PDB file of C-alpha atoms in Angstrom:
ATOM      1  CA  UNK A1217     -11.467 -31.887 -27.569  1.00 92.00           C
ATOM      2  CA  UNK A1218      -9.695 -35.234 -27.425  1.00 95.00           C
ATOM      3  CA  UNK A1219     -10.649 -38.056 -25.050  1.00 95.00           C
ATOM      4  CA  UNK A1220      -8.779 -41.245 -24.259  1.00 97.00           C
ATOM      5  CA  UNK A1221     -10.185 -44.510 -25.579  1.00 95.00           C
ATOM      6  CA  UNK A1222     -11.127 -45.601 -22.057  1.00 96.00           C
ATOM      7  CA  UNK A1223     -13.256 -42.500 -21.535  1.00 95.00           C
ATOM      8  CA  UNK A1224     -14.861 -42.884 -24.952  1.00 95.00           C
ATOM      9  CA  UNK A1225     -15.954 -46.422 -24.018  1.00 96.00           C
ATOM     10  CA  UNK A1226     -17.647 -45.344 -20.798  1.00 96.00           C
ATOM     11  CA  UNK A1227     -21.411 -44.862 -20.663  1.00 95.00           C
ATOM     12  CA  UNK A1228     -22.669 -41.358 -19.763  1.00 93.00           C
ATOM     13  CA  UNK A1229     -23.943 -40.676 -16.227  1.00 92.00           C
ATOM     14  CA  UNK A1230     -25.922 -37.481 -15.623  1.00 89.00           C
ATOM     15  CA  UNK A1231     -24.483 -34.915 -13.231  1.00 86.00           C
ATOM     16  CA  UNK A1232     -26.720 -34.338 -10.255  1.00 85.00           C
ATOM     17  CA  UNK A1233     -27.070 -31.231  -8.134  1.00 83.00           C
ATOM     18  CA  UNK A1234     -24.800 -28.360  -9.121  1.00 82.00           C
ATOM     19  CA  UNK A1235     -25.095 -25.258  -6.938  1.00 82.00           C
ATOM     20  CA  UNK A1236     -22.656 -23.135  -8.932  1.00 84.00           C
ATOM     21  CA  UNK A1237     -20.200 -20.642  -7.532  1.00 88.00           C
ATOM     22  CA  UNK A1238     -20.560 -19.702  -3.883  1.00 91.00           C
ATOM     23  CA  UNK A1239     -21.619 -16.044  -3.513  1.00 94.00           C
ATOM     24  CA  UNK A1240     -18.950 -13.601  -2.337  1.00 95.00           C
ATOM     25  CA  UNK A1241     -19.441 -10.106  -0.877  1.00 96.00           C
ATOM     26  CA  UNK A1242     -18.710  -7.364  -3.394  1.00 96.00           C
ATOM     27  CA  UNK A1243     -19.453  -3.705  -2.739  1.00 95.00           C
ATOM     28  CA  UNK A1244     -22.535  -4.393  -0.616  1.00 95.00           C
ATOM     29  CA  UNK A1245     -23.860  -7.264  -2.761  1.00 95.00           C
ATOM     30  CA  UNK A1246     -23.563 -11.042  -2.767  1.00 96.00           C
ATOM     31  CA  UNK A1247     -22.288 -12.092  -6.186  1.00 94.00           C
ATOM     32  CA  UNK A1248     -21.860 -15.572  -7.657  1.00 93.00           C
ATOM     33  CA  UNK A1249     -18.856 -14.713  -9.791  1.00 94.00           C
ATOM     34  CA  UNK A1250     -18.535 -16.759 -12.973  1.00 93.00           C
ATOM     35  CA  UNK A1251     -16.493 -14.390 -15.131  1.00 94.00           C
ATOM     36  CA  UNK A1252     -13.789 -11.780 -14.572  1.00 95.00           C
ATOM     37  CA  UNK A1253     -16.299  -8.993 -15.276  1.00 96.00           C
ATOM     38  CA  UNK A1254     -18.261 -10.120 -12.184  1.00 95.00           C
ATOM     39  CA  UNK A1255     -15.426  -9.032  -9.878  1.00 96.00           C
ATOM     40  CA  UNK A1256     -15.217  -5.634  -8.186  1.00 96.00           C
ATOM     41  CA  UNK A1257     -13.784  -4.089  -5.050  1.00 96.00           C
ATOM     42  CA  UNK A1258     -11.086  -1.882  -3.530  1.00 96.00           C
ATOM     43  CA  UNK A1259      -8.287  -3.373  -1.470  1.00 94.00           C
ATOM     44  CA  UNK A1260      -4.629  -3.303  -0.442  1.00 94.00           C
ATOM     45  CA  UNK A1261      -1.906  -5.936  -0.293  1.00 92.00           C
ATOM     46  CA  UNK A1262       1.825  -6.280   0.179  1.00 95.00           C
ATOM     47  CA  UNK A1263       4.566  -8.085  -1.725  1.00 95.00           C
ATOM     48  CA  UNK A1264       8.265  -8.775  -1.366  1.00 93.00           C
ATOM     49  CA  UNK A1265      11.118  -9.541  -3.741  1.00 90.00           C
ATOM     50  CA  UNK A1266      13.082 -12.795  -3.882  1.00 87.00           C
ATOM     51  CA  UNK A1267      16.106 -11.514  -1.898  1.00 87.00           C
ATOM     52  CA  UNK A1268      13.621  -9.800   0.471  1.00 87.00           C
ATOM     53  CA  UNK A1269      15.501  -6.526   0.330  1.00 88.00           C
ATOM     54  CA  UNK A1270      12.428  -4.469  -0.513  1.00 90.00           C
ATOM     55  CA  UNK A1271       8.655  -4.441  -0.266  1.00 93.00           C
ATOM     56  CA  UNK A1272       5.616  -3.082  -2.085  1.00 95.00           C
ATOM     57  CA  UNK A1273       2.187  -2.005  -0.890  1.00 95.00           C
ATOM     58  CA  UNK A1274      -0.282  -2.149  -3.777  1.00 96.00           C
ATOM     59  CA  UNK A1275      -3.806  -0.704  -3.716  1.00 96.00           C
ATOM     60  CA  UNK A1276      -6.283  -1.460  -6.499  1.00 97.00           C
ATOM     61  CA  UNK A1277      -9.799  -0.262  -7.274  1.00 97.00           C
ATOM     62  CA  UNK A1278     -11.521  -2.786  -9.542  1.00 97.00           C
ATOM     63  CA  UNK A1279     -14.855  -2.198 -11.282  1.00 97.00           C
ATOM     64  CA  UNK A1280     -16.446  -4.913 -13.469  1.00 96.00           C
ATOM     65  CA  UNK A1281     -13.197  -6.860 -13.495  1.00 96.00           C
ATOM     66  CA  UNK A1282     -11.107  -3.944 -14.781  1.00 98.00           C
ATOM     67  CA  UNK A1283      -8.509  -2.058 -12.708  1.00 97.00           C
ATOM     68  CA  UNK A1284      -9.567   1.586 -12.617  1.00 97.00           C
ATOM     69  CA  UNK A1285      -7.039   2.844 -10.080  1.00 96.00           C
ATOM     70  CA  UNK A1286      -3.642   1.697  -8.809  1.00 97.00           C
ATOM     71  CA  UNK A1287      -1.496   3.044  -5.989  1.00 96.00           C
ATOM     72  CA  UNK A1288       2.010   1.543  -5.904  1.00 96.00           C
ATOM     73  CA  UNK A1289       4.149   2.280  -2.833  1.00 95.00           C
ATOM     74  CA  UNK A1290       7.628   0.765  -2.477  1.00 94.00           C
ATOM     75  CA  UNK A1291      10.448   0.827   0.043  1.00 92.00           C
ATOM     76  CA  UNK A1292      13.952  -0.548   0.391  1.00 88.00           C
ATOM     77  CA  UNK A1293      15.194  -0.724  -3.203  1.00 86.00           C
ATOM     78  CA  UNK A1294      16.028   2.051  -5.663  1.00 87.00           C
ATOM     79  CA  UNK A1295      15.146  -0.074  -8.701  1.00 89.00           C
ATOM     80  CA  UNK A1296      11.782  -0.846  -7.174  1.00 90.00           C
ATOM     81  CA  UNK A1297      10.723   2.809  -7.293  1.00 89.00           C
ATOM     82  CA  UNK A1298      11.324   2.908 -11.047  1.00 92.00           C
ATOM     83  CA  UNK A1299       9.460  -0.371 -11.463  1.00 94.00           C
ATOM     84  CA  UNK A1300       6.561   1.190  -9.539  1.00 95.00           C
ATOM     85  CA  UNK A1301       6.476   4.032 -12.075  1.00 94.00           C
ATOM     86  CA  UNK A1302       6.028   1.469 -14.854  1.00 94.00           C
ATOM     87  CA  UNK A1303       3.432  -0.521 -12.892  1.00 95.00           C
ATOM     88  CA  UNK A1304       1.321   2.588 -12.268  1.00 95.00           C
ATOM     89  CA  UNK A1305       1.236   3.096 -16.032  1.00 95.00           C
ATOM     90  CA  UNK A1306       0.607  -0.571 -16.863  1.00 95.00           C
ATOM     91  CA  UNK A1307      -2.102  -1.577 -14.386  1.00 96.00           C
ATOM     92  CA  UNK A1308      -5.081   0.755 -15.035  1.00 97.00           C
ATOM     93  CA  UNK A1309      -7.198  -0.673 -17.834  1.00 97.00           C
ATOM     94  CA  UNK A1310      -6.156  -4.298 -17.358  1.00 97.00           C
ATOM     95  CA  UNK A1311      -8.508  -6.962 -16.088  1.00 97.00           C
ATOM     96  CA  UNK A1312      -7.322  -8.486 -12.835  1.00 96.00           C
ATOM     97  CA  UNK A1313      -6.517 -11.702 -14.731  1.00 96.00           C
ATOM     98  CA  UNK A1314      -4.389  -9.774 -17.235  1.00 96.00           C
ATOM     99  CA  UNK A1315      -2.640  -7.979 -14.374  1.00 96.00           C
ATOM    100  CA  UNK A1316      -1.906 -11.266 -12.630  1.00 95.00           C
ATOM    101  CA  UNK A1317      -0.207 -12.537 -15.773  1.00 94.00           C
ATOM    102  CA  UNK A1318       1.584  -9.303 -16.699  1.00 93.00           C
ATOM    103  CA  UNK A1319       5.227  -8.740 -15.781  1.00 92.00           C
ATOM    104  CA  UNK A1320       5.140  -5.733 -13.468  1.00 92.00           C
ATOM    105  CA  UNK A1321       8.955  -5.583 -13.628  1.00 89.00           C
ATOM    106  CA  UNK A1322       9.661  -6.015  -9.902  1.00 92.00           C
ATOM    107  CA  UNK A1323       9.255  -9.237  -7.891  1.00 93.00           C
ATOM    108  CA  UNK A1324       7.718  -7.346  -4.979  1.00 94.00           C
ATOM    109  CA  UNK A1325       5.077  -5.689  -7.171  1.00 95.00           C
ATOM    110  CA  UNK A1326       4.294  -9.002  -8.896  1.00 95.00           C
ATOM    111  CA  UNK A1327       3.930 -10.695  -5.502  1.00 95.00           C
ATOM    112  CA  UNK A1328       1.656  -7.912  -4.267  1.00 96.00           C
ATOM    113  CA  UNK A1329      -0.495  -8.345  -7.390  1.00 96.00           C
ATOM    114  CA  UNK A1330      -0.782 -12.068  -6.671  1.00 96.00           C
ATOM    115  CA  UNK A1331      -1.871 -11.423  -3.080  1.00 95.00           C
ATOM    116  CA  UNK A1332      -4.424  -8.817  -4.178  1.00 95.00           C
ATOM    117  CA  UNK A1333      -5.819 -11.146  -6.831  1.00 96.00           C
ATOM    118  CA  UNK A1334      -6.544 -13.724  -4.155  1.00 95.00           C
ATOM    119  CA  UNK A1335      -8.209 -11.153  -1.895  1.00 94.00           C
ATOM    120  CA  UNK A1336     -10.356  -9.749  -4.670  1.00 95.00           C
ATOM    121  CA  UNK A1337     -11.597 -12.992  -6.260  1.00 94.00           C
ATOM    122  CA  UNK A1338     -12.461 -14.453  -2.843  1.00 93.00           C
ATOM    123  CA  UNK A1339     -14.425 -11.359  -1.804  1.00 93.00           C
ATOM    124  CA  UNK A1340     -11.975 -10.258   0.873  1.00 94.00           C
ATOM    125  CA  UNK A1341     -11.737  -6.626  -0.227  1.00 95.00           C
ATOM    126  CA  UNK A1342     -11.839  -3.519   1.952  1.00 93.00           C
ATOM    127  CA  UNK A1343     -15.089  -2.495   0.237  1.00 94.00           C
ATOM    128  CA  UNK A1344     -16.826  -5.892   0.400  1.00 94.00           C
ATOM    129  CA  UNK A1345     -19.712  -4.533   2.475  1.00 95.00           C
ATOM    130  CA  UNK A1346     -19.699  -0.925   1.216  1.00 94.00           C
ATOM    131  CA  UNK A1347     -22.637  -0.125  -1.059  1.00 94.00           C
ATOM    132  CA  UNK A1348     -21.302   0.718  -4.533  1.00 93.00           C
ATOM    133  CA  UNK A1349     -17.745   0.404  -3.228  1.00 94.00           C
ATOM    134  CA  UNK A1350     -15.296   3.283  -3.114  1.00 94.00           C
ATOM    135  CA  UNK A1351     -15.006   6.064  -5.666  1.00 94.00           C
ATOM    136  CA  UNK A1352     -12.084   6.170  -8.057  1.00 95.00           C
ATOM    137  CA  UNK A1353      -9.540   8.306  -6.234  1.00 94.00           C
ATOM    138  CA  UNK A1354      -9.833   6.486  -2.916  1.00 93.00           C
ATOM    139  CA  UNK A1355      -6.231   5.300  -3.268  1.00 92.00           C
ATOM    140  CA  UNK A1356      -4.976   8.853  -3.716  1.00 91.00           C
ATOM    141  CA  UNK A1357      -6.917   9.933  -0.638  1.00 91.00           C
ATOM    142  CA  UNK A1358      -5.214   7.162   1.350  1.00 87.00           C
ATOM    143  CA  UNK A1359      -2.012   9.182   1.090  1.00 86.00           C
ATOM    144  CA  UNK A1360      -3.492  11.904   3.282  1.00 81.00           C
ATOM    145  CA  UNK A1361      -2.567  15.582   3.319  1.00 77.00           C
ATOM    146  CA  UNK A1362       0.486  16.315   1.237  1.00 79.00           C
ATOM    147  CA  UNK A1363      -0.093  13.232  -0.922  1.00 86.00           C
ATOM    148  CA  UNK A1364       2.901  11.299   0.415  1.00 88.00           C
ATOM    149  CA  UNK A1365       3.221   7.703   1.567  1.00 89.00           C
ATOM    150  CA  UNK A1366       3.258   7.144   5.315  1.00 87.00           C
ATOM    151  CA  UNK A1367       6.733   5.882   6.141  1.00 89.00           C
ATOM    152  CA  UNK A1368       8.339   4.954   9.433  1.00 92.00           C
ATOM    153  CA  UNK A1369      12.128   4.891   9.455  1.00 94.00           C
ATOM    154  CA  UNK A1370      13.794   3.993  12.740  1.00 96.00           C
ATOM    155  CA  UNK A1371      17.381   3.022  13.448  1.00 96.00           C
ATOM    156  CA  UNK A1372      19.254   1.897  16.528  1.00 97.00           C
ATOM    157  CA  UNK A1373      22.551   0.488  17.772  1.00 97.00           C
ATOM    158  CA  UNK A1374      23.412  -1.157  21.057  1.00 97.00           C
ATOM    159  CA  UNK A1375      26.159   1.367  21.699  1.00 96.00           C
ATOM    160  CA  UNK A1376      24.285   4.575  20.811  1.00 96.00           C
ATOM    161  CA  UNK A1377      20.598   3.665  21.111  1.00 96.00           C
ATOM    162  CA  UNK A1378      17.584   4.479  18.917  1.00 97.00           C
ATOM    163  CA  UNK A1379      17.167   7.172  16.287  1.00 97.00           C
ATOM    164  CA  UNK A1380      13.766   8.325  15.011  1.00 97.00           C
ATOM    165  CA  UNK A1381      14.293   9.394  11.373  1.00 97.00           C
ATOM    166  CA  UNK A1382      10.862   9.476   9.730  1.00 95.00           C
ATOM    167  CA  UNK A1383       7.392   9.295  11.239  1.00 93.00           C
ATOM    168  CA  UNK A1384       3.884   9.387   9.797  1.00 89.00           C
ATOM    169  CA  UNK A1385       3.898  13.127  10.460  1.00 91.00           C
ATOM    170  CA  UNK A1386       7.086  13.610   8.440  1.00 93.00           C
ATOM    171  CA  UNK A1387      10.870  13.951   8.462  1.00 96.00           C
ATOM    172  CA  UNK A1388      12.193  14.031  12.048  1.00 97.00           C
ATOM    173  CA  UNK A1389      14.525  16.989  12.617  1.00 97.00           C
ATOM    174  CA  UNK A1390      15.090  16.661  16.376  1.00 98.00           C
ATOM    175  CA  UNK A1391      14.428  14.056  19.038  1.00 98.00           C
ATOM    176  CA  UNK A1392      13.754  15.240  22.583  1.00 98.00           C
ATOM    177  CA  UNK A1393      15.634  13.574  25.438  1.00 98.00           C
ATOM    178  CA  UNK A1394      14.991  13.763  29.164  1.00 97.00           C
ATOM    179  CA  UNK A1395      17.613  13.900  31.907  1.00 97.00           C
ATOM    180  CA  UNK A1396      18.137  10.138  31.512  1.00 97.00           C
ATOM    181  CA  UNK A1397      18.738  10.524  27.751  1.00 96.00           C
ATOM    182  CA  UNK A1398      15.486   8.703  26.995  1.00 97.00           C
ATOM    183  CA  UNK A1399      13.314   9.843  24.061  1.00 97.00           C
ATOM    184  CA  UNK A1400      10.228  11.756  25.162  1.00 97.00           C
ATOM    185  CA  UNK A1401       9.215  13.413  21.893  1.00 97.00           C
ATOM    186  CA  UNK A1402      10.319  14.681  18.502  1.00 98.00           C
ATOM    187  CA  UNK A1403      10.076  17.585  16.089  1.00 98.00           C
ATOM    188  CA  UNK A1404       9.342  17.097  12.395  1.00 97.00           C
ATOM    189  CA  UNK A1405       8.738  18.681   8.994  1.00 97.00           C
ATOM    190  CA  UNK A1406       5.851  17.457   6.852  1.00 94.00           C
ATOM    191  CA  UNK A1407       7.429  17.606   3.390  1.00 93.00           C
ATOM    192  CA  UNK A1408       4.110  17.220   1.579  1.00 92.00           C
ATOM    193  CA  UNK A1409       2.612  20.249   3.314  1.00 93.00           C
ATOM    194  CA  UNK A1410       5.867  22.186   2.907  1.00 95.00           C
ATOM    195  CA  UNK A1411       5.848  21.660  -0.861  1.00 94.00           C
ATOM    196  CA  UNK A1412       2.181  22.649  -1.074  1.00 93.00           C
ATOM    197  CA  UNK A1413       2.990  25.915   0.721  1.00 95.00           C
ATOM    198  CA  UNK A1414       5.912  26.605  -1.618  1.00 96.00           C
ATOM    199  CA  UNK A1415       3.771  25.880  -4.696  1.00 94.00           C
ATOM    200  CA  UNK A1416       1.238  28.376  -3.333  1.00 95.00           C
ATOM    201  CA  UNK A1417       3.939  31.068  -3.258  1.00 96.00           C
ATOM    202  CA  UNK A1418       5.105  30.888   0.360  1.00 96.00           C
ATOM    203  CA  UNK A1419       8.825  31.554   0.820  1.00 97.00           C
ATOM    204  CA  UNK A1420      10.756  28.312   1.554  1.00 96.00           C
ATOM    205  CA  UNK A1421      11.878  29.357   5.046  1.00 96.00           C
ATOM    206  CA  UNK A1422       8.329  30.297   6.001  1.00 97.00           C
ATOM    207  CA  UNK A1423       6.982  27.127   4.363  1.00 96.00           C
ATOM    208  CA  UNK A1424       9.303  25.001   6.511  1.00 96.00           C
ATOM    209  CA  UNK A1425       8.096  26.822   9.615  1.00 96.00           C
ATOM    210  CA  UNK A1426       4.419  26.390   8.693  1.00 96.00           C
ATOM    211  CA  UNK A1427       4.907  22.670   7.925  1.00 95.00           C
ATOM    212  CA  UNK A1428       6.806  21.954  11.163  1.00 97.00           C
ATOM    213  CA  UNK A1429       5.358  20.424  14.291  1.00 96.00           C
ATOM    214  CA  UNK A1430       6.194  18.376  17.340  1.00 97.00           C
ATOM    215  CA  UNK A1431       4.898  15.399  19.271  1.00 96.00           C
ATOM    216  CA  UNK A1432       5.327  14.306  22.870  1.00 96.00           C
ATOM    217  CA  UNK A1433       6.877  16.180  25.807  1.00 96.00           C
ATOM    218  CA  UNK A1434       9.248  18.311  23.756  1.00 97.00           C
ATOM    219  CA  UNK A1435       8.785  21.254  26.121  1.00 96.00           C
ATOM    220  CA  UNK A1436      10.117  19.131  29.012  1.00 96.00           C
ATOM    221  CA  UNK A1437      13.241  18.003  27.148  1.00 97.00           C
ATOM    222  CA  UNK A1438      16.659  18.286  28.799  1.00 97.00           C
ATOM    223  CA  UNK A1439      18.077  18.545  25.287  1.00 96.00           C
ATOM    224  CA  UNK A1440      17.192  18.222  21.612  1.00 98.00           C
ATOM    225  CA  UNK A1441      19.479  16.343  19.238  1.00 97.00           C
ATOM    226  CA  UNK A1442      19.683  15.831  15.482  1.00 97.00           C
ATOM    227  CA  UNK A1443      19.064  12.055  15.099  1.00 97.00           C
ATOM    228  CA  UNK A1444      21.245  11.901  11.981  1.00 96.00           C
ATOM    229  CA  UNK A1445      24.278  13.822  13.215  1.00 95.00           C
ATOM    230  CA  UNK A1446      24.382  13.718  16.997  1.00 93.00           C
TER     231      UNK A1446
END
């Protein structure tokens, strides 16, 4: 280590009180983290790309500083989905410091990793006060039944009004309108459940029927319309 001449000429002065790192909450414990291996927790974060045309939700489960589980959800950009495929392969097994300094291909995923790094190293995780944290697989369970991301897709114009296209429950097939042409409900197909039925041997037409549902006052509708075509 090299010092300037001015520093070399100075006399030594002893450092006084040094309390060390402030403890942070990690999986039900208070930890004074000094090394990467001291960090653990499960949490989510979001990122966005430079032109802000797409976004990423990233979920990580970190144990002893190493990423054990990664859920990468993207929206708005076709290239981003392929980048997510690479990120899901890259992230598990890296320390959070390695992941922060690894090119995850897409700006939005890199930004999400940066935001998660800050959450995790400052003890702001979802599992900060959960004894032993969350099991590996918690991210997969976040997807819910059918193992699909929860997506809301809505569209509207001044001339023709709103269109519900995708809800948490699934793909919207019909929106219900009252006598004033206001939306009072919708019908949907849960694609995740539908595919599970088909994989279990149910005929496609029956699978669609079993995976269909409705929300709101559909029974009171003056008419039902296809939000994509009508």
